[in-house]
Amino acid sequence: MTLVAITQEEFDVEITLAYATAENISGAAIYAQAHCFLHPDAARHLRQAVELAKPLGYRLKIFDAFRPREAQERLWSKFPDPAFVADPRIGSPHARGVAIDLTLIRRDDATELDMGTGFDDFTPHSRHGAQSISVEQQQNRITLLGLMTAAGWDWYEDEWWHYHLFDRENYPLLHDRDAPQPMMSIPG
C-alpha cells in the first residue's frame, strides 16, 4: 500500500504541519521533515471535502495527516493523555494514514475561521458542542463538521479539528519506513 502525497497544488489546500515545528502541544518538532500523506481512501474523501468547501468560499488548512508510529510514540512521551493522544501501543488513526487535523480558511484571503480555540488546545473548549465559545465560533465548527461528514469522515468529540475514516481500525498501523519519503529523519 502506498500513501498519497497531499500537496497544496494538487489538492487545493493549505498545509501547515504543526508537528514539523515547535508550535504544537509538545513544544518541540516531532517530524524532521514536513511531508503530508494520507491513505488513498482518505485522500479520496479529502478531495470530496475540498469540492464541497469551494462553492461556500472556503479552503481547507491541514495541521496534520499521516503520523508515523514513531511520531506517535514521541508525541505520547511528551503528552500521555489518552483523551487527546492515542497510546501508540493501541494505535492512532493518524498512524494508519486515515485521519486528518484541519480547519477552514477563507478562499479569498486565506484567513482562518475562528473556531474558538487553536489546534492542539486540549481543553474542554475544544469539544464539539462546547457552550463556552461564541455562537459564531460554534457555527464555524458546525460548517467544518458538515463539510467533513458530508465527504465521508467521522469526527472525534473532544477535538473540533480531528476527522478520521469510519472504518479506521481496518487499516494497518504504519511506520516512517512505509511513507514515500521519511518524516522522522533527514536522508543522508
mmCIF file of C-alpha atoms in Angstrom:
data_model
loop_
_atom_site.group_PDB
_atom_site.id
_atom_site.type_symbol
_atom_site.label_atom_id
_atom_site.label_comp_id
_atom_site.label_asym_id
_atom_site.label_seq_id
_atom_site.Cartn_x
_atom_site.Cartn_y
_atom_site.Cartn_z
ATOM 1 C CA MET A 1 0.000 0.000 0.000
ATOM 2 C CA THR A 2 1.316 3.401 -0.954
ATOM 3 C CA LEU A 3 0.411 6.572 0.860
ATOM 4 C CA VAL A 4 -0.631 9.514 -1.311
ATOM 5 C CA ALA A 5 1.314 12.769 -1.103
ATOM 6 C CA ILE A 6 -1.061 15.616 -0.298
ATOM 7 C CA THR A 7 0.218 18.805 -1.899
ATOM 8 C CA GLN A 8 -1.203 22.306 -1.862
ATOM 9 C CA GLU A 9 -1.255 22.497 -5.649
ATOM 10 C CA GLU A 10 -2.820 19.123 -6.421
ATOM 11 C CA PHE A 11 -5.451 19.189 -3.654
ATOM 12 C CA ASP A 12 -6.096 22.955 -3.461
ATOM 13 C CA VAL A 13 -5.423 23.001 0.294
ATOM 14 C CA GLU A 14 -3.080 24.920 2.546
ATOM 15 C CA ILE A 15 -0.635 22.781 4.522
ATOM 16 C CA THR A 16 0.986 23.891 7.766
ATOM 17 C CA LEU A 17 2.116 20.745 9.574
ATOM 18 C CA ALA A 18 2.226 21.687 13.246
ATOM 19 C CA TYR A 19 4.353 18.697 14.255
ATOM 20 C CA ALA A 20 7.139 19.755 11.887
ATOM 21 C CA THR A 21 7.594 22.844 14.089
ATOM 22 C CA ALA A 22 7.743 23.567 17.803
ATOM 23 C CA GLU A 23 4.276 25.176 17.531
ATOM 24 C CA ASN A 24 2.379 22.213 18.975
ATOM 25 C CA ILE A 25 1.394 20.747 22.341
ATOM 26 C CA SER A 26 4.798 19.085 22.824
ATOM 27 C CA GLY A 27 6.725 22.350 22.358
ATOM 28 C CA ALA A 28 9.183 20.576 20.033
ATOM 29 C CA ALA A 29 9.274 19.446 16.412
ATOM 30 C CA ILE A 30 8.085 15.847 16.151
ATOM 31 C CA TYR A 31 8.798 15.475 12.411
ATOM 32 C CA ALA A 32 12.213 16.130 10.895
ATOM 33 C CA GLN A 33 10.560 16.764 7.522
ATOM 34 C CA ALA A 34 7.165 18.267 6.713
ATOM 35 C CA HIS A 35 5.527 15.771 4.377
ATOM 36 C CA CYS A 36 1.769 15.377 4.198
ATOM 37 C CA PHE A 37 0.475 11.911 3.312
ATOM 38 C CA LEU A 38 -2.818 10.020 3.500
ATOM 39 C CA HIS A 39 -4.040 6.544 2.643
ATOM 40 C CA PRO A 40 -5.611 6.601 -0.866
ATOM 41 C CA ASP A 41 -9.097 6.091 0.645
ATOM 42 C CA ALA A 42 -8.630 9.110 2.929
ATOM 43 C CA ALA A 43 -7.191 11.172 0.058
ATOM 44 C CA ARG A 44 -10.359 10.462 -1.934
ATOM 45 C CA HIS A 45 -12.530 11.726 0.944
ATOM 46 C CA LEU A 46 -10.285 14.780 1.312
ATOM 47 C CA ARG A 47 -10.918 15.645 -2.346
ATOM 48 C CA GLN A 48 -14.659 15.405 -1.687
ATOM 49 C CA ALA A 49 -14.383 17.805 1.269
ATOM 50 C CA VAL A 50 -12.326 20.250 -0.839
ATOM 51 C CA GLU A 51 -15.013 20.225 -3.547
ATOM 52 C CA LEU A 52 -17.796 20.793 -1.005
ATOM 53 C CA ALA A 53 -15.921 23.745 0.537
ATOM 54 C CA LYS A 54 -15.278 25.559 -2.774
ATOM 55 C CA PRO A 55 -18.770 26.908 -3.517
ATOM 56 C CA LEU A 56 -19.001 28.142 0.080
ATOM 57 C CA GLY A 57 -15.857 30.237 -0.418
ATOM 58 C CA TYR A 58 -13.605 28.075 1.784
ATOM 59 C CA ARG A 59 -10.438 26.036 1.536
ATOM 60 C CA LEU A 60 -9.046 23.505 3.994
ATOM 61 C CA LYS A 61 -5.897 24.117 6.012
ATOM 62 C CA ILE A 62 -4.185 20.914 7.179
ATOM 63 C CA PHE A 63 -2.339 20.759 10.501
ATOM 64 C CA ASP A 64 -1.586 17.014 10.450
ATOM 65 C CA ALA A 65 -2.376 13.899 8.433
ATOM 66 C CA PHE A 66 -0.376 10.647 8.405
ATOM 67 C CA ARG A 67 1.657 10.450 11.590
ATOM 68 C CA PRO A 68 4.195 7.599 11.614
ATOM 69 C CA ARG A 69 4.032 5.272 14.574
ATOM 70 C CA GLU A 70 7.429 6.610 15.694
ATOM 71 C CA ALA A 71 5.966 10.117 15.815
ATOM 72 C CA GLN A 72 3.001 8.855 17.823
ATOM 73 C CA GLU A 73 5.434 7.377 20.354
ATOM 74 C CA ARG A 74 7.316 10.675 20.572
ATOM 75 C CA LEU A 75 4.105 12.661 20.998
ATOM 76 C CA TRP A 76 2.831 10.205 23.649
ATOM 77 C CA SER A 77 6.079 10.566 25.604
ATOM 78 C CA LYS A 78 5.512 14.351 25.736
ATOM 79 C CA PHE A 79 1.738 14.285 26.376
ATOM 80 C CA PRO A 80 0.486 10.881 27.633
ATOM 81 C CA ASP A 81 -3.202 11.783 27.938
ATOM 82 C CA PRO A 82 -5.376 9.180 26.157
ATOM 83 C CA ALA A 83 -8.239 11.675 25.847
ATOM 84 C CA PHE A 84 -6.145 13.637 23.341
ATOM 85 C CA VAL A 85 -3.191 11.477 22.249
ATOM 86 C CA ALA A 86 -3.650 7.822 21.336
ATOM 87 C CA ASP A 87 -1.444 5.348 23.152
ATOM 88 C CA PRO A 88 0.967 4.132 20.436
ATOM 89 C CA ARG A 89 0.533 0.531 21.618
ATOM 90 C CA ILE A 90 -3.129 0.769 20.608
ATOM 91 C CA GLY A 91 -2.524 2.963 17.607
ATOM 92 C CA SER A 92 -3.921 6.180 16.255
ATOM 93 C CA PRO A 93 -5.944 6.617 13.072
ATOM 94 C CA HIS A 94 -3.195 9.099 12.129
ATOM 95 C CA ALA A 95 -0.665 6.231 12.244
ATOM 96 C CA ARG A 96 -2.913 4.365 9.803
ATOM 97 C CA GLY A 97 -2.987 7.274 7.338
ATOM 98 C CA VAL A 98 -6.761 7.692 7.698
ATOM 99 C CA ALA A 99 -7.011 10.769 9.954
ATOM 100 C CA ILE A 100 -6.572 14.448 9.336
ATOM 101 C CA ASP A 101 -6.430 17.551 11.541
ATOM 102 C CA LEU A 102 -7.621 20.688 9.792
ATOM 103 C CA THR A 103 -9.586 23.923 9.790
ATOM 104 C CA LEU A 104 -11.368 26.156 7.306
ATOM 105 C CA ILE A 105 -9.846 29.249 5.702
ATOM 106 C CA ARG A 106 -11.454 31.854 3.507
ATOM 107 C CA ARG A 107 -10.711 31.249 -0.151
ATOM 108 C CA ASP A 108 -10.190 34.947 -0.940
ATOM 109 C CA ASP A 109 -7.651 35.887 1.751
ATOM 110 C CA ALA A 110 -6.659 32.598 3.495
ATOM 111 C CA THR A 111 -7.904 33.870 6.867
ATOM 112 C CA GLU A 112 -8.679 31.050 9.295
ATOM 113 C CA LEU A 113 -12.227 30.907 10.557
ATOM 114 C CA ASP A 114 -12.435 31.496 14.307
ATOM 115 C CA MET A 115 -13.060 28.112 15.904
ATOM 116 C CA GLY A 116 -12.840 29.335 19.486
ATOM 117 C CA THR A 117 -9.550 27.581 20.229
ATOM 118 C CA GLY A 118 -6.413 26.831 18.318
ATOM 119 C CA PHE A 119 -5.249 23.445 17.112
ATOM 120 C CA ASP A 120 -3.981 21.194 19.928
ATOM 121 C CA ASP A 121 -5.909 23.097 22.605
ATOM 122 C CA PHE A 122 -6.507 20.067 24.795
ATOM 123 C CA THR A 123 -9.211 21.619 26.969
ATOM 124 C CA PRO A 124 -12.997 21.235 27.204
ATOM 125 C CA HIS A 125 -13.311 24.339 24.990
ATOM 126 C CA SER A 126 -12.156 22.199 22.038
ATOM 127 C CA ARG A 127 -15.072 19.777 22.258
ATOM 128 C CA HIS A 128 -17.704 19.729 19.545
ATOM 129 C CA GLY A 129 -20.763 21.382 21.046
ATOM 130 C CA ALA A 130 -18.777 23.375 23.604
ATOM 131 C CA GLN A 131 -21.041 26.062 25.032
ATOM 132 C CA SER A 132 -18.087 28.125 26.278
ATOM 133 C CA ILE A 133 -17.427 29.577 22.814
ATOM 134 C CA SER A 134 -19.354 32.213 20.878
ATOM 135 C CA VAL A 135 -22.257 31.444 18.551
ATOM 136 C CA GLU A 136 -20.108 32.448 15.546
ATOM 137 C CA GLN A 137 -17.359 30.041 16.644
ATOM 138 C CA GLN A 138 -19.936 27.269 17.072
ATOM 139 C CA GLN A 139 -21.291 27.994 13.578
ATOM 140 C CA ASN A 140 -17.784 27.799 12.114
ATOM 141 C CA ARG A 141 -17.200 24.417 13.764
ATOM 142 C CA ILE A 142 -20.573 23.171 12.529
ATOM 143 C CA THR A 143 -19.698 24.268 8.991
ATOM 144 C CA LEU A 144 -16.452 22.271 9.149
ATOM 145 C CA LEU A 145 -18.273 19.313 10.698
ATOM 146 C CA GLY A 146 -20.935 19.404 7.987
ATOM 147 C CA LEU A 147 -18.397 19.541 5.157
ATOM 148 C CA MET A 148 -16.302 16.736 6.566
ATOM 149 C CA THR A 149 -19.160 14.386 7.427
ATOM 150 C CA ALA A 150 -20.809 15.008 4.046
ATOM 151 C CA ALA A 151 -17.487 13.965 2.483
ATOM 152 C CA GLY A 152 -17.475 10.675 4.424
ATOM 153 C CA TRP A 153 -15.407 11.491 7.506
ATOM 154 C CA ASP A 154 -16.187 10.617 11.122
ATOM 155 C CA TRP A 155 -15.339 13.067 13.927
ATOM 156 C CA TYR A 156 -13.801 12.945 17.390
ATOM 157 C CA GLU A 157 -15.921 14.701 20.022
ATOM 158 C CA ASP A 158 -13.030 16.201 22.043
ATOM 159 C CA GLU A 159 -11.214 17.881 19.108
ATOM 160 C CA TRP A 160 -13.046 20.089 16.618
ATOM 161 C CA TRP A 161 -10.100 19.783 14.176
ATOM 162 C CA HIS A 162 -9.824 15.948 14.053
ATOM 163 C CA TYR A 163 -11.540 13.728 11.470
ATOM 164 C CA HIS A 164 -10.942 10.093 10.524
ATOM 165 C CA LEU A 165 -12.465 7.412 8.324
ATOM 166 C CA PHE A 166 -15.303 5.422 9.870
ATOM 167 C CA ASP A 167 -13.579 2.051 9.444
ATOM 168 C CA ARG A 168 -10.198 3.256 10.727
ATOM 169 C CA GLU A 169 -9.479 0.031 12.642
ATOM 170 C CA ASN A 170 -9.412 -1.887 9.336
ATOM 171 C CA TYR A 171 -6.223 -0.132 8.248
ATOM 172 C CA PRO A 172 -2.759 -1.261 9.410
ATOM 173 C CA LEU A 173 -0.507 0.812 11.619
ATOM 174 C CA LEU A 174 2.308 2.310 9.553
ATOM 175 C CA HIS A 175 5.871 3.328 10.307
ATOM 176 C CA ASP A 176 8.062 6.048 8.881
ATOM 177 C CA ARG A 177 9.605 3.478 6.520
ATOM 178 C CA ASP A 178 6.144 2.994 4.964
ATOM 179 C CA ALA A 179 5.938 6.615 3.807
ATOM 180 C CA PRO A 180 7.048 7.612 0.299
ATOM 181 C CA GLN A 181 9.586 9.955 1.933
ATOM 182 C CA PRO A 182 10.872 9.854 5.511
ATOM 183 C CA MET A 183 9.317 12.220 8.008
ATOM 184 C CA MET A 184 11.265 11.298 11.135
ATOM 185 C CA SER A 185 14.776 11.789 9.744
ATOM 186 C CA ILE A 186 16.573 13.740 7.066
ATOM 187 C CA PRO A 187 18.114 11.468 4.424
ATOM 188 C CA GLY A 188 21.897 11.449 4.500
#
